[in-house]
Short mmCIF file of C-alpha atoms (C1' of nucleotides) in Angstrom, two decimals:
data_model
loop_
_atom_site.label_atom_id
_atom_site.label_comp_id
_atom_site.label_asym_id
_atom_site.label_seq_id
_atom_site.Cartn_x
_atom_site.Cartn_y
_atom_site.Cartn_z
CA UNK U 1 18.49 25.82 -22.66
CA UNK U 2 19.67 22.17 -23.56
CA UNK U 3 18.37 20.54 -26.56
CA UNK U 4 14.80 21.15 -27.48
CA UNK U 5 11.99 19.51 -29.79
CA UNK U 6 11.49 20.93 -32.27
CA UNK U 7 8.00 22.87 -31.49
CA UNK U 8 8.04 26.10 -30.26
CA UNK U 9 4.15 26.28 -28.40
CA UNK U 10 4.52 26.43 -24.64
CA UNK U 11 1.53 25.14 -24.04
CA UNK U 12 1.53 22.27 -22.24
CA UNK U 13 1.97 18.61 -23.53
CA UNK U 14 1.58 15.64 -22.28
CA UNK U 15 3.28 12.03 -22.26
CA UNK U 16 1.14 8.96 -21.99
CA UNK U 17 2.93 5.84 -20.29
CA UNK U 18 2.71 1.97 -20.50
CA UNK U 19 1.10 1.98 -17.01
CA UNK U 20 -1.78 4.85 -17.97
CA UNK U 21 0.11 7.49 -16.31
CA UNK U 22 0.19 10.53 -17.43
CA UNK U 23 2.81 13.54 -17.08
CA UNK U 24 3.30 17.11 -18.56
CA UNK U 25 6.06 18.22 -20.17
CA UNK U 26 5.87 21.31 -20.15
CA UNK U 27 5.49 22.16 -17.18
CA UNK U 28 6.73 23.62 -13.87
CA UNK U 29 7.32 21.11 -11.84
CA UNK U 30 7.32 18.54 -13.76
CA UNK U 31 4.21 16.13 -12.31
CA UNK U 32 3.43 12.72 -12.94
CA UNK U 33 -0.22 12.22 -12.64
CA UNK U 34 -1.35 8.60 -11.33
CA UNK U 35 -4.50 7.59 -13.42
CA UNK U 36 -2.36 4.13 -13.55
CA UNK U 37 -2.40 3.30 -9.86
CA UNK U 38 -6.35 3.56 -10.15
CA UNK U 39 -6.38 0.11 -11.12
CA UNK U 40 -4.02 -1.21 -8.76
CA UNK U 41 -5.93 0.22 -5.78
CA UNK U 42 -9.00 -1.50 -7.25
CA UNK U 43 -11.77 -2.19 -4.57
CA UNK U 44 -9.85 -0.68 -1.65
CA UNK U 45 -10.69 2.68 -2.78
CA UNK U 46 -11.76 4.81 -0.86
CA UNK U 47 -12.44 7.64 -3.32
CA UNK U 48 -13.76 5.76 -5.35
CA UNK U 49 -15.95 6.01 -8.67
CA UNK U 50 -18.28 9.62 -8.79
CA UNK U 51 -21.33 9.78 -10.84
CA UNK U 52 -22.20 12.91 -11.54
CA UNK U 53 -26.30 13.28 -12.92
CA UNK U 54 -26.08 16.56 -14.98
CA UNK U 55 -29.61 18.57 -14.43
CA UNK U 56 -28.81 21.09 -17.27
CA UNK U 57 -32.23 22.37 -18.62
CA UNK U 58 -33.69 25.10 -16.32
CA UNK U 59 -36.72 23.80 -15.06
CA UNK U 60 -34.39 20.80 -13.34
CA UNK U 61 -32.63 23.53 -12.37
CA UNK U 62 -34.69 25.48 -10.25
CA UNK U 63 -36.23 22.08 -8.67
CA UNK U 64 -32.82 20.92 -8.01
CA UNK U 65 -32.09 24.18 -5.93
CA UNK U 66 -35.58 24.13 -4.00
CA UNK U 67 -35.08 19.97 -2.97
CA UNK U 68 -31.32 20.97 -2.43
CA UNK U 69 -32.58 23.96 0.13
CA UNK U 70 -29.54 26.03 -0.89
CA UNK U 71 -29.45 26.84 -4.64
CA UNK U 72 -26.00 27.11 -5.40
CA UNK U 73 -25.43 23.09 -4.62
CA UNK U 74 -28.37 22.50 -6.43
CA UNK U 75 -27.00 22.52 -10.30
CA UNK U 76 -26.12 19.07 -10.49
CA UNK U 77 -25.52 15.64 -7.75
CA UNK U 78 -23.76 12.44 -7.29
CA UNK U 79 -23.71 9.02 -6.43
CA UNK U 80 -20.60 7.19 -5.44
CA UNK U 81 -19.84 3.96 -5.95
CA UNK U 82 -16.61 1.74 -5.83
CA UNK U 83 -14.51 0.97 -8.82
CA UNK U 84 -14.04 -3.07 -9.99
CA UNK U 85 -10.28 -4.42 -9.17
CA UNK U 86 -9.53 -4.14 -12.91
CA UNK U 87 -10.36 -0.42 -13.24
CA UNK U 88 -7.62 1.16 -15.95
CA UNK U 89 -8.16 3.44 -18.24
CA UNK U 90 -7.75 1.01 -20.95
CA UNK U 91 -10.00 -1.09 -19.54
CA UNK U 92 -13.14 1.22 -18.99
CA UNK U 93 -12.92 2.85 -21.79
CA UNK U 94 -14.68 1.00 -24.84
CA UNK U 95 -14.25 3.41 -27.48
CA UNK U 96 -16.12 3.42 -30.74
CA UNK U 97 -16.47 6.39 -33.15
CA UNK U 98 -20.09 7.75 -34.24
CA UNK U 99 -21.18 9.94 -36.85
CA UNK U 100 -22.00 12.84 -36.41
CA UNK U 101 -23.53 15.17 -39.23
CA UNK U 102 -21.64 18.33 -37.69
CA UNK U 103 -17.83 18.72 -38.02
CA UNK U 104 -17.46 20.56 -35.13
CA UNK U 105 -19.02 17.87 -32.54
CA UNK U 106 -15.77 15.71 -31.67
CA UNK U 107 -16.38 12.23 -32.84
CA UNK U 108 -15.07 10.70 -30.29
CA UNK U 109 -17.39 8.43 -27.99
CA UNK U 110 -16.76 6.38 -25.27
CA UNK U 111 -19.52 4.05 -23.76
CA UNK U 112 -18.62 2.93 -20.17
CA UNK U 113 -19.13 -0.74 -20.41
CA UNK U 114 -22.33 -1.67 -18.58
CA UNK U 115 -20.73 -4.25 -16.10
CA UNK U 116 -19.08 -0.90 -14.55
CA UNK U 117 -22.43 0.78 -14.25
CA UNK U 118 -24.93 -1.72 -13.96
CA UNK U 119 -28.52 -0.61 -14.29
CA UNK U 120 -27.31 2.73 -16.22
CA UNK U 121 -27.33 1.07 -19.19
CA UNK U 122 -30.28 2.75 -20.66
CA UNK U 123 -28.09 6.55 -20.05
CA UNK U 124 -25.55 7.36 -22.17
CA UNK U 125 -22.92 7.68 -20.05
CA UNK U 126 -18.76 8.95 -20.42
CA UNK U 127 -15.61 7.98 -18.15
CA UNK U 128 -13.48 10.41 -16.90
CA UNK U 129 -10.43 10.15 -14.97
CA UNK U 130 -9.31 12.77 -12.89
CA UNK U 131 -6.20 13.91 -10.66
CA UNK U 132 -4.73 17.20 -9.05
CA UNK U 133 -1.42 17.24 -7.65
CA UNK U 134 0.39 20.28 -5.59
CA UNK U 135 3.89 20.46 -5.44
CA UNK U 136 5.32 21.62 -1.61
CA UNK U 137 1.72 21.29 -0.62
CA UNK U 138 1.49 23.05 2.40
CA UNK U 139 4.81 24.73 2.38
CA UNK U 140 6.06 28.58 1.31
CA UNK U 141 5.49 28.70 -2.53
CA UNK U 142 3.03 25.52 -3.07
CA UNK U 143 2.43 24.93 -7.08
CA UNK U 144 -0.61 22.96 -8.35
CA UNK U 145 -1.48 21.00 -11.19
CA UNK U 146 -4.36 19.11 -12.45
CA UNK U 147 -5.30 16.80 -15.22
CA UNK U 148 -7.70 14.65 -16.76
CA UNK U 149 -8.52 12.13 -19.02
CA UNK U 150 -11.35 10.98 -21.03
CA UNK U 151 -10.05 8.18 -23.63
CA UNK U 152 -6.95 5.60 -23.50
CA UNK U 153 -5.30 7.78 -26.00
CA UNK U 154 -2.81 10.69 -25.54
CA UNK U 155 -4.21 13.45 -27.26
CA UNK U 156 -7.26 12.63 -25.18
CA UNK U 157 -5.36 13.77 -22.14
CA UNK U 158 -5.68 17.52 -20.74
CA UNK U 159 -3.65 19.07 -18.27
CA UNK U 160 -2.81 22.35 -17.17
CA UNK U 161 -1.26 24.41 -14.46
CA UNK U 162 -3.15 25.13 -11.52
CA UNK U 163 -5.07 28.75 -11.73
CA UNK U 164 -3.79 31.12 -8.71
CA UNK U 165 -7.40 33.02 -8.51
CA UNK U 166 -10.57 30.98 -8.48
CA UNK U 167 -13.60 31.21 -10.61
CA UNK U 168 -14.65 34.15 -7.96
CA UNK U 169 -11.35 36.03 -9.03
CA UNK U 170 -10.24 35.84 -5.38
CA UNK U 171 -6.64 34.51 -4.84
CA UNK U 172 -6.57 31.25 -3.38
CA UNK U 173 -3.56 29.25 -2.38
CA UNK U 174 -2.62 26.25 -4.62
CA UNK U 175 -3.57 22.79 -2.38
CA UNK U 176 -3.64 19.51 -3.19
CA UNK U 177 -7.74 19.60 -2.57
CA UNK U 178 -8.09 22.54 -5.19
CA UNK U 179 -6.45 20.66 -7.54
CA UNK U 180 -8.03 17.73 -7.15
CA UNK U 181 -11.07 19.84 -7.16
CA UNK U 182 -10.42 21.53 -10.49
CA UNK U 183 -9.65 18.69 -12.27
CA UNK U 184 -13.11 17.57 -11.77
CA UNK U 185 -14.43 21.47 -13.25
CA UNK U 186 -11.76 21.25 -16.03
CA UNK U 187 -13.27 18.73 -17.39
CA UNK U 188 -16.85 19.30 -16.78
CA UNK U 189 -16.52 23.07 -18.26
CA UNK U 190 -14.07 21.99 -21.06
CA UNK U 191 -15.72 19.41 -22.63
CA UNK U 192 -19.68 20.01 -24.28
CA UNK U 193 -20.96 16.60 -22.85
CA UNK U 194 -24.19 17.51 -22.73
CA UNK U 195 -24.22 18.91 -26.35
CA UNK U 196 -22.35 15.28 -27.33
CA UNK U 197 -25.53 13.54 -26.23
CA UNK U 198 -24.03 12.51 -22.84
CA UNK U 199 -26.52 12.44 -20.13
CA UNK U 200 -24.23 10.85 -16.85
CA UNK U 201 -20.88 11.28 -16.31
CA UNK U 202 -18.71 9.06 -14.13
CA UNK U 203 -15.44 10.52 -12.69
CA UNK U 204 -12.82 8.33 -11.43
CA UNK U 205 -10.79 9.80 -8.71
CA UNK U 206 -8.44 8.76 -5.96
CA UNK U 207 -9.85 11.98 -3.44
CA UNK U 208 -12.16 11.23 -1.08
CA UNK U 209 -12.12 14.94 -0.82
CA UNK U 210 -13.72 14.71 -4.04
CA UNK U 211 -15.95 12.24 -4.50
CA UNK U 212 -17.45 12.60 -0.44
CA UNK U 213 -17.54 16.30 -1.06
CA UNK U 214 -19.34 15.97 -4.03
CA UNK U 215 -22.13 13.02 -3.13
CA UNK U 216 -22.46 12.85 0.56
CA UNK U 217 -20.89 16.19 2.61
CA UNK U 218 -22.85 18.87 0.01
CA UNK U 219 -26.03 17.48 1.16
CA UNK U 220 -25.66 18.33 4.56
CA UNK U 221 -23.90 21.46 3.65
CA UNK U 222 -26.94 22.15 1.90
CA UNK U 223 -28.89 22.15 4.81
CA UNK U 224 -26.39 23.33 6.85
CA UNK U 225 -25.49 27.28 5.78
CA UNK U 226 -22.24 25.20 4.52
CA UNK U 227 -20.60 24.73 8.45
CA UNK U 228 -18.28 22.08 9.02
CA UNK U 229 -18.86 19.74 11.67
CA UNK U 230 -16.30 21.77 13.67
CA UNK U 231 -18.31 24.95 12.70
CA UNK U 232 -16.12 26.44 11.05
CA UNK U 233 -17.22 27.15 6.98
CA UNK U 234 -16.47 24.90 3.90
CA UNK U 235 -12.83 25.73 2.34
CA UNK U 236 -13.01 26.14 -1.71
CA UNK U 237 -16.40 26.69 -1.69
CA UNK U 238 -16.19 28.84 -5.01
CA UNK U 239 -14.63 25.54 -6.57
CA UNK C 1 33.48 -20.87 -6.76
CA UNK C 2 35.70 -18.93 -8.41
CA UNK C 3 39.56 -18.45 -6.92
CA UNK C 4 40.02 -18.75 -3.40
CA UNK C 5 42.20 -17.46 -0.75
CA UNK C 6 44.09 -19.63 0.92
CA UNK C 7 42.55 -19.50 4.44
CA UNK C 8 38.96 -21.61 5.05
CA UNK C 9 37.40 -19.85 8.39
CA UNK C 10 33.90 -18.37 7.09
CA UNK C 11 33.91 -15.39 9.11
CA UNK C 12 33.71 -12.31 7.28
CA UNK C 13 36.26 -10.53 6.67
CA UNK C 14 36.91 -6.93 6.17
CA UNK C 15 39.20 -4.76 3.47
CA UNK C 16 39.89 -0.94 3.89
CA UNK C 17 40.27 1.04 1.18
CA UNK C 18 42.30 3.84 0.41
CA UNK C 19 38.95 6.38 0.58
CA UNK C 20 37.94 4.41 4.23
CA UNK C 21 35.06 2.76 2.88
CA UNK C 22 35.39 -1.06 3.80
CA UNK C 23 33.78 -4.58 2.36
CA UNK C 24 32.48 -7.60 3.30
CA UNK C 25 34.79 -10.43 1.81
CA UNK C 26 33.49 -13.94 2.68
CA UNK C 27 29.97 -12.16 2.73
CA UNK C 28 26.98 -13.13 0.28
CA UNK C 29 26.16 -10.66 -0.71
CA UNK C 30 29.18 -8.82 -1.37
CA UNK C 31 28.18 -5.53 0.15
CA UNK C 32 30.13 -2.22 0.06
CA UNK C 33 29.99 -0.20 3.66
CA UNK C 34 30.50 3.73 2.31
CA UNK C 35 32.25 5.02 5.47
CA UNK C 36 34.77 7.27 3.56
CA UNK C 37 31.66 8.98 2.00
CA UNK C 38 30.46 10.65 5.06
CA UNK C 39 33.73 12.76 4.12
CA UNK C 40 32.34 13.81 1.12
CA UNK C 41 28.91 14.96 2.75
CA UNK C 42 30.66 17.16 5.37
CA UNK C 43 28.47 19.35 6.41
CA UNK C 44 25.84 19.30 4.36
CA UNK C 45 25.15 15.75 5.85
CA UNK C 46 21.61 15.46 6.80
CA UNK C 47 22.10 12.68 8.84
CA UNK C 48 24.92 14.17 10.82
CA UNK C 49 26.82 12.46 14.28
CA UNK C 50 24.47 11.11 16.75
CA UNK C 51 26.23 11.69 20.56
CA UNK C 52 24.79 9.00 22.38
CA UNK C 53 24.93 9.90 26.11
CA UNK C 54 24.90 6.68 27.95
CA UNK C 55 22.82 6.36 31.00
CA UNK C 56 24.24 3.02 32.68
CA UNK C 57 23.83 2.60 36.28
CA UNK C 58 20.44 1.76 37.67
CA UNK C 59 19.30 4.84 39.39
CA UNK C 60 19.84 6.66 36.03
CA UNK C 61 17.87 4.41 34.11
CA UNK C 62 14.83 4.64 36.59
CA UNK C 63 15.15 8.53 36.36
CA UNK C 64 15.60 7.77 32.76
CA UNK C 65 11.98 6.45 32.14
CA UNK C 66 10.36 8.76 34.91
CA UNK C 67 10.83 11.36 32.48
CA UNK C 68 10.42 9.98 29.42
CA UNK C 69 6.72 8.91 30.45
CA UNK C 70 7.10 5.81 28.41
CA UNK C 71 9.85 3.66 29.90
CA UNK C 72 11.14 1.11 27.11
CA UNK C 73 12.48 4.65 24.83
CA UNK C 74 13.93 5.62 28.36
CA UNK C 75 17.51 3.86 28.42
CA UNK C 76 19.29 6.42 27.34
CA UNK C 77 19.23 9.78 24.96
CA UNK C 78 21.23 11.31 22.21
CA UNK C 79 21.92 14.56 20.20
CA UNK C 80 22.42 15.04 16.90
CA UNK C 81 24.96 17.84 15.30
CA UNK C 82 26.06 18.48 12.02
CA UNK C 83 29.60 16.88 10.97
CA UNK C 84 32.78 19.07 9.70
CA UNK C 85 33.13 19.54 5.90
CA UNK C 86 36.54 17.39 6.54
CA UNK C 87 35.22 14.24 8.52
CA UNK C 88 36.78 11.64 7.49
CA UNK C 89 37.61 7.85 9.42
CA UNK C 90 41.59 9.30 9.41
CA UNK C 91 40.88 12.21 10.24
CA UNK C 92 38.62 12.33 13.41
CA UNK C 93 40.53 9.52 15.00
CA UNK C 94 43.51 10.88 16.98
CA UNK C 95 44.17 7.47 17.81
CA UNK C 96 46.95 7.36 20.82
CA UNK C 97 47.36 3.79 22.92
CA UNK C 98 47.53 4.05 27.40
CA UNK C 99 48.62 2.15 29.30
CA UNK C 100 46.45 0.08 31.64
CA UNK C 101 47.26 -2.26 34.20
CA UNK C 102 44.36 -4.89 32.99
CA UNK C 103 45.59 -6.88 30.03
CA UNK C 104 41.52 -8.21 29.52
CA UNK C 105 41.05 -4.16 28.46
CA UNK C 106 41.96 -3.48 24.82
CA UNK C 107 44.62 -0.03 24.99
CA UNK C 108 43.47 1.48 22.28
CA UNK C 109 41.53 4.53 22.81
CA UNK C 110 40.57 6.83 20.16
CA UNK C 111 39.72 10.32 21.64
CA UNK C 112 37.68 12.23 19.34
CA UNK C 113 39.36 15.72 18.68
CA UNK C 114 38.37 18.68 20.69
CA UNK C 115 37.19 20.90 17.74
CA UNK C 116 34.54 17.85 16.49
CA UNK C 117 33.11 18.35 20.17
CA UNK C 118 33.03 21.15 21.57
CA UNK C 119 32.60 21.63 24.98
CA UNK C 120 32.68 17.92 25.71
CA UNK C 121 36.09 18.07 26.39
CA UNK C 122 35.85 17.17 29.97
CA UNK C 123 34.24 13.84 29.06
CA UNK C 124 35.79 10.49 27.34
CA UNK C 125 34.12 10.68 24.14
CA UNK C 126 34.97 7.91 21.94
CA UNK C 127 34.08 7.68 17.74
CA UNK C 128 32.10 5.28 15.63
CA UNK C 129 31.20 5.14 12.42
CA UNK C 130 28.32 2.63 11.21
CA UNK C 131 26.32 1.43 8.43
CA UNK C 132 23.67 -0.60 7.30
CA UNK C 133 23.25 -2.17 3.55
CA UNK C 134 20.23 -4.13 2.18
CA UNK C 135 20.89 -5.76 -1.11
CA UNK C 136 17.53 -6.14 -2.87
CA UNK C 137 15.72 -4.04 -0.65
CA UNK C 138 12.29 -3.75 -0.97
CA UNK C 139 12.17 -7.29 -3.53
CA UNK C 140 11.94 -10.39 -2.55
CA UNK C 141 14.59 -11.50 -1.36
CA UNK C 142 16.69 -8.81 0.22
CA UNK C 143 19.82 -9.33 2.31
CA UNK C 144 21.07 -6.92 4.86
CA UNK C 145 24.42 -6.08 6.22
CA UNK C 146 26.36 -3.83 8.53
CA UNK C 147 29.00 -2.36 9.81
CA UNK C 148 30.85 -0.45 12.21
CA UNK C 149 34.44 1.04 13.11
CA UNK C 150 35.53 2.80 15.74
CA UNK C 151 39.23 2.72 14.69
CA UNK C 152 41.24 3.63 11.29
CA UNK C 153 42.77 0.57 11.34
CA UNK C 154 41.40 -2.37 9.46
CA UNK C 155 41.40 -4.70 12.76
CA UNK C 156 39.50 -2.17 14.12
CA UNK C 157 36.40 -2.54 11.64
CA UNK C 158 33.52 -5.25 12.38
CA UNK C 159 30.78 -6.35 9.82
CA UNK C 160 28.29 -9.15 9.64
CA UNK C 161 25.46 -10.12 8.22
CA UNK C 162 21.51 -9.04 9.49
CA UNK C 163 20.18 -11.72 11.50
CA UNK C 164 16.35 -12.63 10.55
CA UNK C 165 14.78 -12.04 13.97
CA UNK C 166 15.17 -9.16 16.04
CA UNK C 167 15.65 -9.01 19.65
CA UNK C 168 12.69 -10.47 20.17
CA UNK C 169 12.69 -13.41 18.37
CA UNK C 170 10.38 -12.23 15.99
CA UNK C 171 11.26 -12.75 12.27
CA UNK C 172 11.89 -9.67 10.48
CA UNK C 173 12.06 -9.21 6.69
CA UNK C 174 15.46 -7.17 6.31
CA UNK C 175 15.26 -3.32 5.15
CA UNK C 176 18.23 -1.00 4.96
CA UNK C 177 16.22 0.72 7.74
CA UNK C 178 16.73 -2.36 9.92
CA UNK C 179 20.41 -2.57 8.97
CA UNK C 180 21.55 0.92 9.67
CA UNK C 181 19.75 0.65 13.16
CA UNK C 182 21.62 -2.62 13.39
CA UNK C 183 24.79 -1.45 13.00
CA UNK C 184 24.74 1.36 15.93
CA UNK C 185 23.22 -1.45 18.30
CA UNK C 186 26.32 -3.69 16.76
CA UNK C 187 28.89 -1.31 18.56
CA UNK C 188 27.00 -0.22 21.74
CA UNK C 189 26.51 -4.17 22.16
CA UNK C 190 29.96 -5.81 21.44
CA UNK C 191 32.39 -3.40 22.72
CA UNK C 192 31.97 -2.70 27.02
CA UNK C 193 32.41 0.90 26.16
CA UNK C 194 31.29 1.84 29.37
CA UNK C 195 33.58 -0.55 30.94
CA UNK C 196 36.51 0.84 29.13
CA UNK C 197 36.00 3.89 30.26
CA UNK C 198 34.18 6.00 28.19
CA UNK C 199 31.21 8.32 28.96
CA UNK C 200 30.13 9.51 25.70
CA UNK C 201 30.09 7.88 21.94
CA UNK C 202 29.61 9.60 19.57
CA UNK C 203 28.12 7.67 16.23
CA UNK C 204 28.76 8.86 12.75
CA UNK C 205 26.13 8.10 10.94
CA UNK C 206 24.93 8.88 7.53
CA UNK C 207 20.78 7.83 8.12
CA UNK C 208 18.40 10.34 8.63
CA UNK C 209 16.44 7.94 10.32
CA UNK C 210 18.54 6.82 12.60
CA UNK C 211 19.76 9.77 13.67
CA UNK C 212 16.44 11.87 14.11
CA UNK C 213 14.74 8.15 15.52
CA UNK C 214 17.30 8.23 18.17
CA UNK C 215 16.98 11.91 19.01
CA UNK C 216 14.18 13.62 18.14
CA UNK C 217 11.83 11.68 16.55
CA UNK C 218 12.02 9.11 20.12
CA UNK C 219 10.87 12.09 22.18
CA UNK C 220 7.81 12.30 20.66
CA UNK C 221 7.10 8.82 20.32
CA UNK C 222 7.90 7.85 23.85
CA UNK C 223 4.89 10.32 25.06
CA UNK C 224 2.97 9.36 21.99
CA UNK C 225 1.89 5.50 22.37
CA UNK C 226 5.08 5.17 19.44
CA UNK C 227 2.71 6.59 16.81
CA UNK C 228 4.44 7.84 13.65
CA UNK C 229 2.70 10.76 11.82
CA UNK C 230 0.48 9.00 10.17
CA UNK C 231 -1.64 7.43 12.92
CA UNK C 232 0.20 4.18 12.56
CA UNK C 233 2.86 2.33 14.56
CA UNK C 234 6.24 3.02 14.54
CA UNK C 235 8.39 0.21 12.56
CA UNK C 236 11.60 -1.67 13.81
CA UNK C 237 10.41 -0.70 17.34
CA UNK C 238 11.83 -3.99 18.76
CA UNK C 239 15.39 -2.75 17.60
"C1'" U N 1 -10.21 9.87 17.15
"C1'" G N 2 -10.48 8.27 11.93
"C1'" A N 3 -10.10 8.52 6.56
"C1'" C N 4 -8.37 9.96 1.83
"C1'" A N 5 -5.16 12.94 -0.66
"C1'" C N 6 -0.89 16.01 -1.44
"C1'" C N 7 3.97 16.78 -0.38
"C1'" A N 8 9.01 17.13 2.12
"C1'" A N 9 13.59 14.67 3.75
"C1'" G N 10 17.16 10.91 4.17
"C1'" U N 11 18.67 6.22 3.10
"C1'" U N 12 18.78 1.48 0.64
"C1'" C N 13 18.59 -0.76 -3.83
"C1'" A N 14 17.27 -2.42 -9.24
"C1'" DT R 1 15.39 5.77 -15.09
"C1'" DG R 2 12.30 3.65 -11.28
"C1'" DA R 3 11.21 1.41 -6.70
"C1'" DA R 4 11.25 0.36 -1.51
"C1'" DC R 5 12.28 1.57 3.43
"C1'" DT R 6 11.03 5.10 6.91
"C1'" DT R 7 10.05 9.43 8.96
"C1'" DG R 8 7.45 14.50 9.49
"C1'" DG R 9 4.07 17.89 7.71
"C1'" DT R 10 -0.33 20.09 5.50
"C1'" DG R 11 -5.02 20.05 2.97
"C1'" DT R 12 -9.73 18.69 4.16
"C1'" DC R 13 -13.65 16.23 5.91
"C1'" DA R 14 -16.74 13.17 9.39
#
RNA sequence: UGACACCAAGUUCA
DNA sequence: TGAACTTGGTGTCA
């Protein structure tokens, strides 16, 4: 109840700082999300870049599931790879605007530059950083949060409060690894890529969670009726 | 280079202030010591009073390790209780001088009062209060400091500066970790406290990890291979 | 056993 | 405001 902007909208905004970081403002708690320290982890990283090779059209589809052995991994895979020492936002993304002869396709392109992505050059391919963060992780009332960013700028930012149901409308306690999670599927659901004319997407995330989950684990898991290696089954598997 | 006093030796020396708290003088740099602060905290002090229970004589120390399963944390044990919402330097020290027959053995004995130690009545119990200060820490350049008093009266305070290498000759860059720890090994080293008579000291301390180090945290290191949490080895082990 | 992430607490500073 | 020194704990996997 102290002093206030001057917009009324609760929804959420965010706050774009010298460093890349990102933090909403809105929002309870207040979480600083730490696309900036990307860069400064550089080669070290163990989570590392994700690649993501969208197989939208049906036909892929189906083969996907059958080579995948258990359909519901089967919609799209991954390749990881390590990010460059200079990875920053700034950096990787090498914006340029395109027109477009529909008003409602955001003009907005960003072209990874090809020395990140070396032999993808023919693809056209978008950069997407990603982070989750869970306040009290682990403790009584845990509260998760997850963002993402596409562009250098600040309206290209989204982030949002993490859902307490998950896409299967079960309830699910907030983690740090759900978060992280759904900030890959926020973007991937929120944004038309495919529609844009982007045909590889490559997510930048500090989770090996994330990015092994995503390009190395879910193939055995495939195989596997989704067991562990201590037999027990894979946690957020509706994520 | 500024005004001087009077006297030339370069040994630090000490000022009290009316709240307890007590600096460095002839120190570089200048470092405040926040002793009448632990007043403030009361009992809300995390850190809290560490009663040290020495375990001198030989036979003790053997038994000492036995149990401990990892000899070097074996030399002696401590427990940690919250301080009174009224602790203060003036106020725990019911200072009152013996007589002793030994001029080599200072009089003055400060018996902590019964109703900061309950139950420990029947022992000698004597009070300390200690702290450690890093200017700088975590830059380049950091200089540490500490303290400790085990008297109200400002000959009764002692304070130097945090030597480079620790006990075993290795060099150490100085943290205010490192100093804090310093300052309770300052006291249990310079004064014969067991000599004098005493059989319990109990150190006022306002570090969490000094504290919980010396008495819980020690426990499970000693039958851990001195692992911290994380998988990795425990820091300032030489101290 | 290892790895990454997410927190929690205290202290010391700039 | 932001950073470093230190610890304990959980979320997850191989």
């Amino acid at each position: 109840m102290a002093q206030h902007d001057s917009d009324e909208d609760d929804q959420p905004r965010m706050i774009l700082d010298r460093r890349g970081d990102f933090t909403i403002i809105n929002s309870e708690p207040q979480t600083r999300f730490k696309i900036g320290e990307l860069a400064a982890l550089g080669a070290q990283m163990a989570g590392g870049v994700l690649a993501v090779r969208p197989i939208p059209n049906p036909q892929s589809v189906a083969h996907a599931k059958d080579a995948m052995g258990n359909g519901e991994a089967g919609v799209w895979t991954g390749t990881a790879f390590n990010a460059p020492a200079t990875l920053s936002p700034q950096s990787i993304f090498a914006s340029r605007r395109i027109n477009t002869l529909n008003d409602h396709i955001n003009p907005e392109r960003f072209m990874i530059r090809r020395r990140y992505s070396p032999g993808l050059a023919g693809l056209k391919t978008m950069a997407v950083f990603t982070d989750g963060a869970c306040a009290s992780n682990g403790l009584a009332t845990p509260k998760g949060g997850f963002a993402f960013s596409a562009s250098d700028a600040t309206d290209g930012l989204h982030a949002q409060r993490l859902e307490d149901t998950g896409p299967t409308d079960t309830a699910h306690t907030a983690t740090n690894n759900r978060a992280e999670l759904r900030a890959v599927i926020g973007f991937l659901e929120c944004r038309s890529w495919w529609g844009e004319g982007w045909t590889r997407i490559v997510v930048m995330t500090d989770s090996e969670y994330v990015a092994k989950g995503a390009t190395v684990w879910i193939r055995k898991w495939a195989s596997n009726d989704w067991k562990t290696a201590a037999g027990k089954p894979v946690a957020n598997r509706d994520l």
